[in-house]
Amino acid sequence: MTHWTDAPYDWLQERNQLGQTELKVGRLGMGSSYMAPAGAFEAAFNAGCNLFYWGALRTPQMTKALRTIIASGKRDQIVIALQSYIRPRGLGWSVRRGLRRLGIDRADILLLGWHNREPSPRIIDEAMAIKEKGLVRYLGITGHHRPLFADLAGDGRFDLFMLRYNAAHRGAERDVFPFLPDNPPGIIAFTATRWKSPRKPGKIPEGEKIPTAGDCYRFVLSHPQVDVTITAPSSLKQMKENLIETAKGPMTEDELAWMRRIGDVVYGK
C-alpha cells in the first residue's frame, strides 16, 4: 500500500459509516472536476480514500482509475457515487450509461443534483424505481438551499445529503446540523476550500498563518456531523499535498478558532 505520510494520526486510513447505510468510507472523498490524472486517484485509493464522486463531470481520468481498481478485484473496497442532473425522464438512462462506462452492474449511491427545493414526485418515483431495480444501493440529494436538508432530514427517502460547508460558509451549523435526527443521513461536504479563497495571501489578515488545502479539509472533517468531504485536485502533486495534510487528523480548538477567523474575513464578516 502506498503511503505518503508518516503522520502520527493517519486519518485517511479510518473508515466512517456513512449515515445509516452499510457503506464504510474514508474521510476524504475523490472528486473529478479538476482533471487529476488517473494515477493520482489510484494513489489516493492506496492511501485509504475509497469514495469516488463520479458526478458533475464523469471524466476519463477518474473513469480509467475506477476501471483499473475494479479490474484488480477490489470493487467491494470502493464506494461509487453517480450524480445526475436529469429531471426526470432520462434519469435511468443516465445511471445505466454510467454503469456501462465503468463495467459494473450497480453503483453504491445515486445523487440527485442540484436541488434547491424538494424534487418533484416524478423525479423521486423514478429514483426510487432505479433503486428498487438494484441499479444503485442508496439515494442522496445535493443542493445549496440549506433549509431543504432540514425539511428532508426525517422523511426516510434520502440516505445521505451532499451540501456546502467550509470555514467561510458555516451556515449548515445553524440551518442543517441541529435539525438532523438521532439516526441521521450521511453527510458529504463539498467546496471545503471555497475555491482556494481562504488560501490567498490577500485574503488573510496580517499575522495569521495561511491555511493549506489540508487545513480546509481538516476543519470540515472536525465537525462531528460530517462523514466525508470531497477533494478535487488537478495534479498528482496537489493530491499528494492534500493527503499528507489531511492525514494529520482532527483540528484542535485553537486550530478551529483560527480557521473560523480566516473564514469570517474571507466571507466578509
C-alpha positions as a LaTeX table, in Angstrom:
\begin{tabular}{lrrr}
\hline
Residue & $x$ (\AA) & $y$ (\AA) & $z$ (\AA) \\
\hline
Met1 & 0.00 & 0.00 & 0.00 \\
Thr2 & 1.33 & 3.44 & $-0.94$ \\
His3 & 1.82 & 5.85 & 1.97 \\
Trp4 & 2.88 & 9.44 & 1.52 \\
Thr5 & 2.89 & 10.33 & 5.16 \\
Asp6 & 4.26 & 9.22 & 8.48 \\
Ala7 & 1.76 & 11.41 & 10.34 \\
Pro8 & 1.19 & 10.08 & 13.87 \\
Tyr9 & $-2.56$ & 10.15 & 13.26 \\
Asp10 & $-3.28$ & 8.96 & 9.72 \\
Trp11 & $-6.92$ & 9.93 & 9.36 \\
Leu12 & $-7.04$ & 8.61 & 5.82 \\
Gln13 & $-6.90$ & 5.02 & 6.98 \\
Glu14 & $-10.01$ & 5.31 & 9.16 \\
Arg15 & $-13.39$ & 4.11 & 7.92 \\
Asn16 & $-16.51$ & 6.02 & 8.86 \\
Gln17 & $-20.06$ & 4.71 & 8.50 \\
Leu18 & $-21.93$ & 6.90 & 6.03 \\
Gly19 & $-25.08$ & 7.75 & 7.93 \\
Gln20 & $-27.32$ & 4.73 & 8.37 \\
Thr21 & $-26.06$ & 2.97 & 5.25 \\
Glu22 & $-23.81$ & $-0.07$ & 5.23 \\
Leu23 & $-21.12$ & 1.92 & 3.44 \\
Lys24 & $-17.77$ & 2.48 & 5.14 \\
Val25 & $-15.93$ & 5.46 & 3.72 \\
Gly26 & $-12.60$ & 7.18 & 4.19 \\
Arg27 & $-12.65$ & 10.75 & 5.44 \\
Leu28 & $-11.54$ & 12.23 & 2.12 \\
Gly29 & $-13.59$ & 11.50 & $-0.98$ \\
Met30 & $-12.43$ & 11.98 & $-4.56$ \\
Gly31 & $-14.00$ & 14.45 & $-6.98$ \\
Ser32 & $-13.10$ & 14.60 & $-10.66$ \\
Ser33 & $-13.89$ & 18.20 & $-11.59$ \\
Tyr34 & $-10.31$ & 19.46 & $-11.90$ \\
Met35 & $-8.97$ & 16.64 & $-14.04$ \\
Ala36 & $-6.38$ & 14.96 & $-11.83$ \\
Pro37 & $-4.68$ & 12.10 & $-13.71$ \\
Ala38 & $-5.79$ & 8.52 & $-13.21$ \\
Gly39 & $-2.60$ & 7.72 & $-11.30$ \\
Ala40 & $-3.44$ & 10.35 & $-8.67$ \\
Phe41 & $-6.80$ & 8.69 & $-7.97$ \\
Glu42 & $-5.23$ & 5.25 & $-7.79$ \\
Ala43 & $-2.60$ & 6.52 & $-5.35$ \\
Ala44 & $-5.32$ & 8.12 & $-3.22$ \\
Phe45 & $-7.18$ & 4.82 & $-3.10$ \\
Asn46 & $-3.99$ & 3.07 & $-1.99$ \\
Ala47 & $-3.60$ & 5.72 & 0.72 \\
Gly48 & $-7.06$ & 4.95 & 2.14 \\
Cys49 & $-9.53$ & 7.08 & 0.14 \\
Asn50 & $-12.36$ & 4.95 & $-1.19$ \\
Leu51 & $-15.33$ & 7.22 & $-2.02$ \\
Phe52 & $-15.32$ & 8.32 & $-5.66$ \\
Tyr53 & $-17.73$ & 11.08 & $-6.60$ \\
Trp54 & $-18.07$ & 10.40 & $-10.30$ \\
Gly55 & $-20.55$ & 13.17 & $-10.50$ \\
Ala56 & $-20.73$ & 16.59 & $-12.09$ \\
Leu57 & $-18.03$ & 15.59 & $-14.59$ \\
Arg58 & $-17.57$ & 11.91 & $-15.39$ \\
Thr59 & $-14.04$ & 12.48 & $-16.55$ \\
Pro60 & $-11.96$ & 9.95 & $-18.48$ \\
Gln61 & $-9.22$ & 10.20 & $-15.83$ \\
Met62 & $-11.42$ & 9.03 & $-12.95$ \\
Thr63 & $-13.12$ & 6.53 & $-15.25$ \\
Lys64 & $-9.74$ & 4.96 & $-16.04$ \\
Ala65 & $-8.76$ & 4.84 & $-12.35$ \\
Leu66 & $-12.05$ & 3.24 & $-11.33$ \\
Arg67 & $-11.86$ & 0.65 & $-14.08$ \\
Thr68 & $-8.29$ & $-0.20$ & $-13.02$ \\
Ile69 & $-9.31$ & $-0.62$ & $-9.37$ \\
Ile70 & $-12.34$ & $-2.70$ & $-10.32$ \\
Ala71 & $-10.27$ & $-4.89$ & $-12.65$ \\
Ser72 & $-7.88$ & $-5.59$ & $-9.78$ \\
Gly73 & $-10.70$ & $-7.32$ & $-7.89$ \\
Lys74 & $-11.32$ & $-4.50$ & $-5.39$ \\
Arg75 & $-14.81$ & $-3.39$ & $-6.39$ \\
Asp76 & $-16.07$ & $-4.13$ & $-2.87$ \\
Gln77 & $-13.47$ & $-1.76$ & $-1.40$ \\
Ile78 & $-14.68$ & 1.36 & $-3.22$ \\
Val79 & $-17.84$ & 3.45 & $-2.94$ \\
Ile80 & $-19.02$ & 4.84 & $-6.27$ \\
Ala81 & $-21.40$ & 7.81 & $-6.27$ \\
Leu82 & $-23.10$ & 8.67 & $-9.56$ \\
Gln83 & $-24.75$ & 12.06 & $-9.92$ \\
Ser84 & $-27.38$ & 13.09 & $-12.41$ \\
Tyr85 & $-28.98$ & 16.45 & $-13.10$ \\
Ile86 & $-31.62$ & 14.95 & $-15.41$ \\
Arg87 & $-35.21$ & 15.70 & $-14.37$ \\
Pro88 & $-36.81$ & 13.14 & $-14.50$ \\
Arg89 & $-37.03$ & 11.50 & $-17.93$ \\
Gly90 & $-33.67$ & 10.06 & $-18.79$ \\
Leu91 & $-32.56$ & 9.56 & $-15.18$ \\
Gly92 & $-32.47$ & 5.80 & $-15.65$ \\
Trp93 & $-30.61$ & 6.22 & $-18.94$ \\
Ser94 & $-28.00$ & 8.39 & $-17.19$ \\
Val95 & $-27.44$ & 5.79 & $-14.49$ \\
Arg96 & $-27.24$ & 2.86 & $-16.92$ \\
Arg97 & $-24.81$ & 4.77 & $-19.13$ \\
Gly98 & $-22.55$ & 5.40 & $-16.15$ \\
Leu99 & $-22.66$ & 1.75 & $-15.13$ \\
Arg100 & $-21.76$ & 0.63 & $-18.64$ \\
Arg101 & $-18.79$ & 3.00 & $-18.78$ \\
Leu102 & $-17.44$ & 1.53 & $-15.55$ \\
Gly103 & $-18.33$ & $-2.05$ & $-16.42$ \\
Ile104 & $-20.38$ & $-2.61$ & $-13.26$ \\
Asp105 & $-23.95$ & $-3.69$ & $-12.53$ \\
Arg106 & $-24.65$ & $-1.37$ & $-9.61$ \\
Ala107 & $-23.44$ & 1.90 & $-8.14$ \\
Asp108 & $-23.39$ & 2.50 & $-4.43$ \\
Ile109 & $-25.01$ & 5.94 & $-4.45$ \\
Leu110 & $-27.25$ & 7.91 & $-6.80$ \\
Leu111 & $-27.07$ & 11.64 & $-6.08$ \\
Leu112 & $-29.88$ & 13.83 & $-7.36$ \\
Gly113 & $-28.24$ & 17.16 & $-8.10$ \\
Trp114 & $-28.69$ & 20.13 & $-7.92$ \\
His115 & $-31.95$ & 20.65 & $-5.99$ \\
Asn116 & $-32.80$ & 23.78 & $-4.03$ \\
Arg117 & $-36.37$ & 22.68 & $-3.43$ \\
Glu118 & $-37.91$ & 19.28 & $-2.86$ \\
Pro119 & $-37.74$ & 17.19 & $-6.06$ \\
Ser120 & $-41.00$ & 16.57 & $-7.83$ \\
Pro121 & $-42.84$ & 13.29 & $-7.17$ \\
Arg122 & $-41.91$ & 12.17 & $-10.69$ \\
Ile123 & $-38.20$ & 12.56 & $-10.00$ \\
Ile124 & $-38.39$ & 10.80 & $-6.66$ \\
Asp125 & $-40.52$ & 7.99 & $-8.11$ \\
Glu126 & $-38.01$ & 7.45 & $-10.91$ \\
Ala127 & $-35.09$ & 7.48 & $-8.49$ \\
Met128 & $-36.80$ & 5.03 & $-6.17$ \\
Ala129 & $-37.58$ & 2.76 & $-9.15$ \\
Ile130 & $-33.88$ & 2.78 & $-10.10$ \\
Lys131 & $-33.02$ & 1.82 & $-6.53$ \\
Glu132 & $-35.64$ & $-0.93$ & $-6.42$ \\
Lys133 & $-34.24$ & $-2.40$ & $-9.64$ \\
Gly134 & $-30.89$ & $-2.77$ & $-7.90$ \\
Leu135 & $-29.01$ & $-0.30$ & $-10.12$ \\
Val136 & $-27.99$ & 1.75 & $-7.05$ \\
Arg137 & $-27.90$ & 0.92 & $-3.37$ \\
Tyr138 & $-28.60$ & 4.28 & $-1.78$ \\
Leu139 & $-30.18$ & 7.60 & $-2.70$ \\
Gly140 & $-28.80$ & 11.07 & $-1.94$ \\
Ile141 & $-29.52$ & 14.66 & $-2.85$ \\
Thr142 & $-27.34$ & 17.72 & $-3.37$ \\
Gly143 & $-28.14$ & 21.42 & $-3.33$ \\
His144 & $-27.29$ & 24.87 & $-2.00$ \\
His145 & $-30.54$ & 25.77 & $-0.20$ \\
Arg146 & $-29.76$ & 24.59 & 3.31 \\
Pro147 & $-33.31$ & 24.62 & 4.76 \\
Leu148 & $-34.23$ & 21.90 & 2.26 \\
Phe149 & $-31.97$ & 19.42 & 4.05 \\
Ala150 & $-33.61$ & 20.20 & 7.38 \\
Asp151 & $-37.03$ & 19.61 & 5.78 \\
Leu152 & $-35.95$ & 16.26 & 4.27 \\
Ala153 & $-33.89$ & 15.01 & 7.22 \\
Gly154 & $-36.58$ & 12.87 & 8.78 \\
Asp155 & $-38.63$ & 11.60 & 5.85 \\
Gly156 & $-36.53$ & 8.49 & 5.20 \\
Arg157 & $-36.34$ & 8.62 & 1.42 \\
Phe158 & $-32.81$ & 10.00 & 1.27 \\
Asp159 & $-29.89$ & 8.09 & 2.73 \\
Leu160 & $-27.44$ & 10.98 & 2.50 \\
Phe161 & $-27.09$ & 14.68 & 1.82 \\
Met162 & $-24.30$ & 16.43 & $-0.06$ \\
Leu163 & $-24.00$ & 20.07 & 0.97 \\
Arg164 & $-21.64$ & 23.03 & 1.07 \\
Tyr165 & $-19.70$ & 23.51 & 4.28 \\
Asn166 & $-16.38$ & 25.25 & 4.89 \\
Ala167 & $-14.74$ & 27.74 & 7.22 \\
Ala168 & $-16.29$ & 30.69 & 5.38 \\
His169 & $-19.70$ & 29.11 & 4.73 \\
Arg170 & $-20.70$ & 27.69 & 8.10 \\
Gly171 & $-24.45$ & 28.12 & 7.68 \\
Ala172 & $-25.01$ & 24.37 & 7.93 \\
Glu173 & $-24.08$ & 24.67 & 11.61 \\
Arg174 & $-27.22$ & 26.79 & 12.04 \\
Asp175 & $-29.60$ & 25.56 & 9.33 \\
Val176 & $-28.91$ & 21.83 & 8.93 \\
Phe177 & $-26.88$ & 20.06 & 11.61 \\
Pro178 & $-29.16$ & 20.95 & 14.58 \\
Phe179 & $-32.17$ & 19.53 & 12.74 \\
Leu180 & $-30.75$ & 16.11 & 11.89 \\
Pro181 & $-32.46$ & 13.18 & 13.66 \\
Asp182 & $-30.76$ & 10.90 & 16.16 \\
Asn183 & $-30.08$ & 8.45 & 13.33 \\
Pro184 & $-29.06$ & 10.99 & 10.69 \\
Pro185 & $-28.49$ & 10.55 & 6.98 \\
Gly186 & $-24.90$ & 10.54 & 5.82 \\
Ile187 & $-23.32$ & 13.94 & 5.25 \\
Ile188 & $-20.89$ & 14.61 & 2.40 \\
Ala189 & $-19.44$ & 18.12 & 2.32 \\
Phe190 & $-18.18$ & 19.89 & $-0.79$ \\
Thr191 & $-16.23$ & 23.12 & $-1.56$ \\
Ala192 & $-14.17$ & 22.68 & 1.62 \\
Thr193 & $-11.50$ & 25.01 & 0.19 \\
Arg194 & $-14.05$ & 27.58 & $-1.07$ \\
Trp195 & $-12.30$ & 27.73 & $-4.43$ \\
Lys196 & $-8.95$ & 28.45 & $-2.73$ \\
Ser197 & $-10.06$ & 31.85 & $-1.36$ \\
Pro198 & $-9.04$ & 31.09 & 2.29 \\
Arg199 & $-5.53$ & 30.37 & 0.98 \\
Lys200 & $-4.93$ & 33.60 & $-0.96$ \\
Pro201 & $-2.47$ & 35.88 & 0.84 \\
Gly202 & $-4.53$ & 38.98 & 0.06 \\
Lys203 & $-7.46$ & 37.49 & 1.96 \\
Ile204 & $-5.55$ & 36.63 & 5.12 \\
Pro205 & $-5.26$ & 39.14 & 7.99 \\
Glu206 & $-1.75$ & 40.27 & 8.87 \\
Gly207 & $-0.10$ & 37.94 & 11.33 \\
Glu208 & $-2.34$ & 34.95 & 10.53 \\
Lys209 & $-0.95$ & 31.77 & 9.00 \\
Ile210 & $-2.23$ & 30.92 & 5.53 \\
Pro211 & $-4.23$ & 27.66 & 5.60 \\
Thr212 & $-3.29$ & 24.76 & 3.37 \\
Ala213 & $-5.92$ & 22.85 & 1.44 \\
Gly214 & $-5.47$ & 20.11 & 4.03 \\
Asp215 & $-6.30$ & 22.60 & 6.80 \\
Cys216 & $-9.56$ & 23.36 & 5.00 \\
Tyr217 & $-10.42$ & 19.66 & 4.79 \\
Arg218 & $-9.46$ & 19.06 & 8.43 \\
Phe219 & $-11.71$ & 21.94 & 9.54 \\
Val220 & $-14.70$ & 20.45 & 7.75 \\
Leu221 & $-13.98$ & 16.91 & 8.92 \\
Ser222 & $-13.59$ & 18.02 & 12.52 \\
His223 & $-17.34$ & 18.64 & 12.68 \\
Pro224 & $-18.97$ & 15.51 & 14.13 \\
Gln225 & $-21.89$ & 15.62 & 11.69 \\
Val226 & $-19.68$ & 15.44 & 8.59 \\
Asp227 & $-18.81$ & 11.93 & 7.41 \\
Val228 & $-16.64$ & 12.75 & 4.40 \\
Thr229 & $-15.57$ & 15.76 & 2.36 \\
Ile230 & $-14.61$ & 15.91 & $-1.29$ \\
Thr231 & $-11.23$ & 16.89 & $-2.71$ \\
Ala232 & $-10.77$ & 17.52 & $-6.42$ \\
Pro233 & $-7.09$ & 18.26 & $-7.15$ \\
Ser234 & $-5.76$ & 18.92 & $-10.62$ \\
Ser235 & $-2.46$ & 17.05 & $-10.37$ \\
Leu236 & $-0.60$ & 14.26 & $-8.61$ \\
Lys237 & 1.36 & 16.90 & $-6.68$ \\
Gln238 & $-1.81$ & 18.52 & $-5.35$ \\
Met239 & $-3.23$ & 15.12 & $-4.46$ \\
Lys240 & $-0.11$ & 14.26 & $-2.50$ \\
Glu241 & $-0.17$ & 17.57 & $-0.61$ \\
Asn242 & $-3.86$ & 17.22 & 0.24 \\
Leu243 & $-3.47$ & 13.69 & 1.55 \\
Ile244 & $-0.39$ & 14.45 & 3.66 \\
Glu245 & $-2.04$ & 17.44 & 5.33 \\
Thr246 & $-5.44$ & 15.82 & 5.87 \\
Ala247 & $-3.85$ & 12.73 & 7.39 \\
Lys248 & $-2.90$ & 14.79 & 10.45 \\
Gly249 & $-6.35$ & 14.28 & 11.91 \\
Pro250 & $-8.93$ & 16.44 & 13.71 \\
Met251 & $-8.16$ & 20.05 & 14.49 \\
Thr252 & $-7.55$ & 21.32 & 17.99 \\
Glu253 & $-9.82$ & 24.02 & 19.44 \\
Asp254 & $-7.12$ & 26.60 & 18.73 \\
Glu255 & $-6.87$ & 25.47 & 15.11 \\
Leu256 & $-10.66$ & 25.58 & 14.70 \\
Ala257 & $-10.77$ & 29.11 & 16.12 \\
Trp258 & $-8.00$ & 30.14 & 13.70 \\
Met259 & $-9.91$ & 28.71 & 10.71 \\
Arg260 & $-13.10$ & 30.48 & 11.80 \\
Arg261 & $-11.23$ & 33.79 & 11.96 \\
Ile262 & $-9.91$ & 33.19 & 8.46 \\
Gly263 & $-13.35$ & 32.15 & 7.27 \\
Asp264 & $-15.01$ & 35.26 & 8.69 \\
Val265 & $-12.57$ & 37.53 & 6.84 \\
Val266 & $-12.96$ & 35.60 & 3.59 \\
Tyr267 & $-16.75$ & 35.76 & 3.87 \\
Gly268 & $-16.61$ & 39.48 & 4.60 \\
Lys269 & $-17.84$ & 39.48 & 8.17 \\
\hline
\end{tabular}
